[in-house]
């Protein structure tokens, strides 16, 4: 059986909430890399982007992923929506466990994040256009990493957890 479960997907797809619920169901610890980075730097993501820049944040993502890939304990890892854009991160994700891609449509992202101001990349005049642009540039990266893909637009967190639980129990053959 694979060791870790890694949750990837665009902002707002539910990685963090699925991670927390899955951790309850499978009795495994969950690590959210965004939260880990925020705790380490004692800064919120917005502040990190503003003061240190996106490139610095991307380097932190890689560093954190490298550390997690070396840890032996079985766990659930949810990563930021942009983590798979770096090739080295995609390799780290693949070697760290079963990669579950929570696929979402741009319109659902907009709906879910309408009143959210915690995503620096979506602070712009036309967030839908920005979501579509980012998503189309990332689509292939998500697909390249994914062992399984779940379309989450019309699913509740519990439904997504049930699908992942089932796959995890049966195991994945690459
Ligand atoms: C980002 C997604 C965010 C966070 C940062 C950058 C991205 O995480 O890492 O704002 O590039 O898509 P979520 O996907 O958890 O929102």
PDB file of C-alpha atoms and ligand atoms in Angstrom:
ATOM      1  CA  UNK A   1       0.000   0.000   0.000  1.00  0.00           C
ATOM      2  CA  UNK A   2       1.227   3.508  -0.805  1.00  0.00           C
ATOM      3  CA  UNK A   3       2.400   5.592   2.097  1.00  0.00           C
ATOM      4  CA  UNK A   4       1.003   9.105   1.837  1.00  0.00           C
ATOM      5  CA  UNK A   5      -2.033  10.718   0.237  1.00  0.00           C
ATOM      6  CA  UNK A   6      -1.259  14.003  -1.498  1.00  0.00           C
ATOM      7  CA  UNK A   7      -4.053  16.410  -2.402  1.00  0.00           C
ATOM      8  CA  UNK A   8      -3.464  18.753  -5.330  1.00  0.00           C
ATOM      9  CA  UNK A   9      -5.703  21.089  -7.326  1.00  0.00           C
ATOM     10  CA  UNK A  10      -6.555  24.698  -8.006  1.00  0.00           C
ATOM     11  CA  UNK A  11      -7.333  27.236  -5.274  1.00  0.00           C
ATOM     12  CA  UNK A  12     -10.758  26.658  -3.770  1.00  0.00           C
ATOM     13  CA  UNK A  13     -11.057  23.004  -4.808  1.00  0.00           C
ATOM     14  CA  UNK A  14     -11.262  21.915  -1.157  1.00  0.00           C
ATOM     15  CA  UNK A  15      -7.818  20.374  -0.548  1.00  0.00           C
ATOM     16  CA  UNK A  16      -7.591  21.632   3.029  1.00  0.00           C
ATOM     17  CA  UNK A  17     -11.081  20.622   4.135  1.00  0.00           C
ATOM     18  CA  UNK A  18     -10.845  17.241   2.392  1.00  0.00           C
ATOM     19  CA  UNK A  19      -7.450  16.734   4.065  1.00  0.00           C
ATOM     20  CA  UNK A  20      -8.849  17.391   7.527  1.00  0.00           C
ATOM     21  CA  UNK A  21     -11.877  15.079   7.049  1.00  0.00           C
ATOM     22  CA  UNK A  22      -9.783  12.369   5.472  1.00  0.00           C
ATOM     23  CA  UNK A  23      -7.400  12.541   8.388  1.00  0.00           C
ATOM     24  CA  UNK A  24     -10.287  11.804  10.752  1.00  0.00           C
ATOM     25  CA  UNK A  25     -11.584   8.935   8.677  1.00  0.00           C
ATOM     26  CA  UNK A  26      -8.231   7.259   7.998  1.00  0.00           C
ATOM     27  CA  UNK A  27      -6.744   8.216  11.373  1.00  0.00           C
ATOM     28  CA  UNK A  28      -3.685   9.717   9.748  1.00  0.00           C
ATOM     29  CA  UNK A  29      -2.044  13.060  10.471  1.00  0.00           C
ATOM     30  CA  UNK A  30      -2.622  15.843   7.956  1.00  0.00           C
ATOM     31  CA  UNK A  31      -0.162  18.504   6.882  1.00  0.00           C
ATOM     32  CA  UNK A  32      -1.151  21.576   4.897  1.00  0.00           C
ATOM     33  CA  UNK A  33       2.006  22.989   3.295  1.00  0.00           C
ATOM     34  CA  UNK A  34       0.604  26.555   3.128  1.00  0.00           C
ATOM     35  CA  UNK A  35      -0.100  26.463   6.865  1.00  0.00           C
ATOM     36  CA  UNK A  36       3.343  24.999   7.541  1.00  0.00           C
ATOM     37  CA  UNK A  37       5.016  27.804   5.574  1.00  0.00           C
ATOM     38  CA  UNK A  38       2.899  30.431   7.330  1.00  0.00           C
ATOM     39  CA  UNK A  39       3.795  28.989  10.742  1.00  0.00           C
ATOM     40  CA  UNK A  40       7.500  28.849   9.926  1.00  0.00           C
ATOM     41  CA  UNK A  41       7.672  32.422   8.703  1.00  0.00           C
ATOM     42  CA  UNK A  42       5.063  33.686  11.169  1.00  0.00           C
ATOM     43  CA  UNK A  43       3.478  35.451   8.192  1.00  0.00           C
ATOM     44  CA  UNK A  44       0.255  35.008   6.219  1.00  0.00           C
ATOM     45  CA  UNK A  45       0.468  33.987   2.555  1.00  0.00           C
ATOM     46  CA  UNK A  46      -0.609  37.469   1.412  1.00  0.00           C
ATOM     47  CA  UNK A  47       2.189  39.044   3.430  1.00  0.00           C
ATOM     48  CA  UNK A  48       4.767  36.529   2.140  1.00  0.00           C
ATOM     49  CA  UNK A  49       3.829  37.357  -1.466  1.00  0.00           C
ATOM     50  CA  UNK A  50       3.872  41.105  -0.781  1.00  0.00           C
ATOM     51  CA  UNK A  51       7.096  41.303   1.207  1.00  0.00           C
ATOM     52  CA  UNK A  52       9.169  38.394  -0.075  1.00  0.00           C
ATOM     53  CA  UNK A  53       7.657  37.730  -3.488  1.00  0.00           C
ATOM     54  CA  UNK A  54       6.185  34.698  -5.249  1.00  0.00           C
ATOM     55  CA  UNK A  55       9.561  33.165  -6.132  1.00  0.00           C
ATOM     56  CA  UNK A  56      10.569  33.068  -2.461  1.00  0.00           C
ATOM     57  CA  UNK A  57       7.264  31.368  -1.622  1.00  0.00           C
ATOM     58  CA  UNK A  58       7.814  28.800  -4.418  1.00  0.00           C
ATOM     59  CA  UNK A  59      11.246  27.985  -2.982  1.00  0.00           C
ATOM     60  CA  UNK A  60       9.673  27.481   0.445  1.00  0.00           C
ATOM     61  CA  UNK A  61       7.121  25.112  -1.105  1.00  0.00           C
ATOM     62  CA  UNK A  62       9.912  23.003  -2.606  1.00  0.00           C
ATOM     63  CA  UNK A  63      11.880  22.995   0.643  1.00  0.00           C
ATOM     64  CA  UNK A  64       8.871  21.887   2.669  1.00  0.00           C
ATOM     65  CA  UNK A  65       7.990  19.176   0.140  1.00  0.00           C
ATOM     66  CA  UNK A  66      11.549  17.845   0.205  1.00  0.00           C
ATOM     67  CA  UNK A  67      11.434  17.594   3.990  1.00  0.00           C
ATOM     68  CA  UNK A  68       8.044  15.884   3.981  1.00  0.00           C
ATOM     69  CA  UNK A  69       9.130  13.375   1.331  1.00  0.00           C
ATOM     70  CA  UNK A  70      11.901  12.191   3.660  1.00  0.00           C
ATOM     71  CA  UNK A  71       9.618  11.602   6.639  1.00  0.00           C
ATOM     72  CA  UNK A  72       8.685   7.968   7.136  1.00  0.00           C
ATOM     73  CA  UNK A  73       5.321   8.287   8.887  1.00  0.00           C
ATOM     74  CA  UNK A  74       2.174   7.789   6.825  1.00  0.00           C
ATOM     75  CA  UNK A  75       0.225  11.009   6.369  1.00  0.00           C
ATOM     76  CA  UNK A  76      -2.045  13.195   4.264  1.00  0.00           C
ATOM     77  CA  UNK A  77      -0.469  16.234   2.624  1.00  0.00           C
ATOM     78  CA  UNK A  78      -2.442  19.060   1.055  1.00  0.00           C
ATOM     79  CA  UNK A  79      -0.395  21.480  -1.037  1.00  0.00           C
ATOM     80  CA  UNK A  80      -0.968  24.944  -2.493  1.00  0.00           C
ATOM     81  CA  UNK A  81      -2.628  25.223  -5.898  1.00  0.00           C
ATOM     82  CA  UNK A  82       0.628  26.333  -7.520  1.00  0.00           C
ATOM     83  CA  UNK A  83       2.912  23.642  -6.097  1.00  0.00           C
ATOM     84  CA  UNK A  84       2.820  21.375  -9.196  1.00  0.00           C
ATOM     85  CA  UNK A  85       4.046  24.139 -11.527  1.00  0.00           C
ATOM     86  CA  UNK A  86       7.665  23.321 -10.641  1.00  0.00           C
ATOM     87  CA  UNK A  87       9.020  20.166 -12.207  1.00  0.00           C
ATOM     88  CA  UNK A  88      11.016  19.265  -9.105  1.00  0.00           C
ATOM     89  CA  UNK A  89       7.831  19.565  -7.057  1.00  0.00           C
ATOM     90  CA  UNK A  90       5.956  17.268  -9.420  1.00  0.00           C
ATOM     91  CA  UNK A  91       8.675  14.663  -8.947  1.00  0.00           C
ATOM     92  CA  UNK A  92       8.556  15.091  -5.177  1.00  0.00           C
ATOM     93  CA  UNK A  93       4.773  14.789  -5.170  1.00  0.00           C
ATOM     94  CA  UNK A  94       4.840  11.603  -7.255  1.00  0.00           C
ATOM     95  CA  UNK A  95       7.475   9.966  -5.114  1.00  0.00           C
ATOM     96  CA  UNK A  96       5.744  10.916  -1.871  1.00  0.00           C
ATOM     97  CA  UNK A  97       2.548   8.912  -2.329  1.00  0.00           C
ATOM     98  CA  UNK A  98      -0.810   8.624  -4.078  1.00  0.00           C
ATOM     99  CA  UNK A  99      -1.544  11.952  -5.752  1.00  0.00           C
ATOM    100  CA  UNK A 100      -5.217  12.903  -5.795  1.00  0.00           C
ATOM    101  CA  UNK A 101      -6.183  15.749  -8.126  1.00  0.00           C
ATOM    102  CA  UNK A 102      -9.332  17.596  -7.076  1.00  0.00           C
ATOM    103  CA  UNK A 103     -10.434  19.081 -10.397  1.00  0.00           C
ATOM    104  CA  UNK A 104     -12.678  22.132 -10.349  1.00  0.00           C
ATOM    105  CA  UNK A 105     -14.196  24.458 -12.961  1.00  0.00           C
ATOM    106  CA  UNK A 106     -13.239  28.164 -13.054  1.00  0.00           C
ATOM    107  CA  UNK A 107     -16.847  29.223 -12.365  1.00  0.00           C
ATOM    108  CA  UNK A 108     -16.912  27.087  -9.193  1.00  0.00           C
ATOM    109  CA  UNK A 109     -13.626  28.605  -8.009  1.00  0.00           C
ATOM    110  CA  UNK A 110     -15.038  32.099  -8.499  1.00  0.00           C
ATOM    111  CA  UNK A 111     -18.206  31.191  -6.620  1.00  0.00           C
ATOM    112  CA  UNK A 112     -16.347  29.596  -3.713  1.00  0.00           C
ATOM    113  CA  UNK A 113     -13.726  32.349  -3.355  1.00  0.00           C
ATOM    114  CA  UNK A 114     -15.983  35.321  -4.052  1.00  0.00           C
ATOM    115  CA  UNK A 115     -15.596  36.775  -0.537  1.00  0.00           C
ATOM    116  CA  UNK A 116     -12.116  35.470   0.141  1.00  0.00           C
ATOM    117  CA  UNK A 117      -9.164  37.833   0.180  1.00  0.00           C
ATOM    118  CA  UNK A 118      -6.482  35.356   1.225  1.00  0.00           C
ATOM    119  CA  UNK A 119      -5.352  34.460  -2.324  1.00  0.00           C
ATOM    120  CA  UNK A 120      -2.788  37.037  -3.527  1.00  0.00           C
ATOM    121  CA  UNK A 121      -2.895  35.762  -7.117  1.00  0.00           C
ATOM    122  CA  UNK A 122      -6.623  36.455  -7.385  1.00  0.00           C
ATOM    123  CA  UNK A 123      -6.477  40.067  -6.239  1.00  0.00           C
ATOM    124  CA  UNK A 124      -7.166  41.671  -9.577  1.00  0.00           C
ATOM    125  CA  UNK A 125      -9.901  43.429 -11.558  1.00  0.00           C
ATOM    126  CA  UNK A 126     -11.074  40.326 -13.375  1.00  0.00           C
ATOM    127  CA  UNK A 127     -10.639  37.282 -11.136  1.00  0.00           C
ATOM    128  CA  UNK A 128     -12.524  34.920 -13.490  1.00  0.00           C
ATOM    129  CA  UNK A 129     -10.161  35.729 -16.334  1.00  0.00           C
ATOM    130  CA  UNK A 130      -7.192  35.252 -14.000  1.00  0.00           C
ATOM    131  CA  UNK A 131      -8.563  31.904 -12.755  1.00  0.00           C
ATOM    132  CA  UNK A 132      -9.079  30.701 -16.332  1.00  0.00           C
ATOM    133  CA  UNK A 133      -5.608  31.829 -17.359  1.00  0.00           C
ATOM    134  CA  UNK A 134      -3.859  30.227 -14.391  1.00  0.00           C
ATOM    135  CA  UNK A 135      -5.894  27.054 -14.689  1.00  0.00           C
ATOM    136  CA  UNK A 136      -5.135  26.529 -18.353  1.00  0.00           C
ATOM    137  CA  UNK A 137      -1.423  27.074 -17.708  1.00  0.00           C
ATOM    138  CA  UNK A 138      -1.494  24.511 -14.886  1.00  0.00           C
ATOM    139  CA  UNK A 139      -3.873  21.877 -16.227  1.00  0.00           C
ATOM    140  CA  UNK A 140      -1.160  19.694 -17.766  1.00  0.00           C
ATOM    141  CA  UNK A 141       0.935  19.861 -14.588  1.00  0.00           C
ATOM    142  CA  UNK A 142      -1.925  18.664 -12.414  1.00  0.00           C
ATOM    143  CA  UNK A 143      -2.685  15.869 -14.861  1.00  0.00           C
ATOM    144  CA  UNK A 144       0.956  14.824 -15.043  1.00  0.00           C
ATOM    145  CA  UNK A 145       1.092  14.291 -11.269  1.00  0.00           C
ATOM    146  CA  UNK A 146      -2.309  12.756 -10.693  1.00  0.00           C
ATOM    147  CA  UNK A 147      -2.895   9.105  -9.845  1.00  0.00           C
ATOM    148  CA  UNK A 148      -6.586   9.780  -9.565  1.00  0.00           C
ATOM    149  CA  UNK A 149      -8.741  12.733 -10.594  1.00  0.00           C
ATOM    150  CA  UNK A 150     -12.005  13.675  -8.931  1.00  0.00           C
ATOM    151  CA  UNK A 151     -14.379  16.292 -10.386  1.00  0.00           C
ATOM    152  CA  UNK A 152     -15.400  18.147  -7.269  1.00  0.00           C
ATOM    153  CA  UNK A 153     -17.783  20.851  -8.538  1.00  0.00           C
ATOM    154  CA  UNK A 154     -20.949  19.073  -7.449  1.00  0.00           C
ATOM    155  CA  UNK A 155     -19.545  16.953  -4.634  1.00  0.00           C
ATOM    156  CA  UNK A 156     -19.665  17.462  -0.878  1.00  0.00           C
ATOM    157  CA  UNK A 157     -16.473  17.023   1.140  1.00  0.00           C
ATOM    158  CA  UNK A 158     -17.839  13.701   2.494  1.00  0.00           C
ATOM    159  CA  UNK A 159     -18.345  12.333  -1.039  1.00  0.00           C
ATOM    160  CA  UNK A 160     -14.781  13.217  -2.026  1.00  0.00           C
ATOM    161  CA  UNK A 161     -13.441  11.644   1.155  1.00  0.00           C
ATOM    162  CA  UNK A 162     -15.406   8.449   0.445  1.00  0.00           C
ATOM    163  CA  UNK A 163     -13.907   8.166  -3.067  1.00  0.00           C
ATOM    164  CA  UNK A 164     -10.347   8.672  -1.790  1.00  0.00           C
ATOM    165  CA  UNK A 165     -10.895   6.267   1.083  1.00  0.00           C
ATOM    166  CA  UNK A 166     -12.016   3.604  -1.345  1.00  0.00           C
ATOM    167  CA  UNK A 167      -9.009   4.086  -3.631  1.00  0.00           C
ATOM    168  CA  UNK A 168      -6.643   4.108  -0.662  1.00  0.00           C
ATOM    169  CA  UNK A 169      -8.015   0.827   0.668  1.00  0.00           C
ATOM    170  CA  UNK A 170      -7.778  -0.879  -2.711  1.00  0.00           C
ATOM    171  CA  UNK A 171      -4.322   0.586  -3.453  1.00  0.00           C
ATOM    172  CA  UNK A 172      -2.987   2.152  -6.636  1.00  0.00           C
ATOM    173  CA  UNK A 173      -1.007   0.490  -9.392  1.00  0.00           C
ATOM    174  CA  UNK A 174       1.226   2.824 -11.418  1.00  0.00           C
TER     175      UNK A 174
HETATM  176  C1  LIG B   1      -1.589  29.471  -4.713  1.00  0.00           C
HETATM  177  C2  LIG B   1      -2.512  28.780  -3.986  1.00  0.00           C
HETATM  178  C3  LIG B   1      -2.699  28.979  -2.533  1.00  0.00           C
HETATM  179  C4  LIG B   1      -1.391  29.486  -1.895  1.00  0.00           C
HETATM  180  C5  LIG B   1      -0.901  30.685  -2.631  1.00  0.00           C
HETATM  181  C6  LIG B   1      -0.619  30.418  -4.108  1.00  0.00           C
HETATM  182  C7  LIG B   1      -1.505  29.238  -6.173  1.00  0.00           C
HETATM  183  O1  LIG B   1      -3.094  27.771  -1.895  1.00  0.00           O
HETATM  184  O2  LIG B   1      -0.419  28.474  -1.932  1.00  0.00           O
HETATM  185  O3  LIG B   1      -1.856  31.696  -2.492  1.00  0.00           O
HETATM  186  O4  LIG B   1      -0.486  29.606  -6.786  1.00  0.00           O
HETATM  187  O5  LIG B   1      -2.455  28.634  -6.729  1.00  0.00           O
HETATM  188  P1  LIG B   1      -4.577  27.120  -2.053  1.00  0.00           P
HETATM  189  O6  LIG B   1      -4.566  26.335  -3.314  1.00  0.00           O
HETATM  190  O7  LIG B   1      -4.698  26.260  -0.856  1.00  0.00           O
HETATM  191  O8  LIG B   1      -5.523  28.244  -2.078  1.00  0.00           O
END
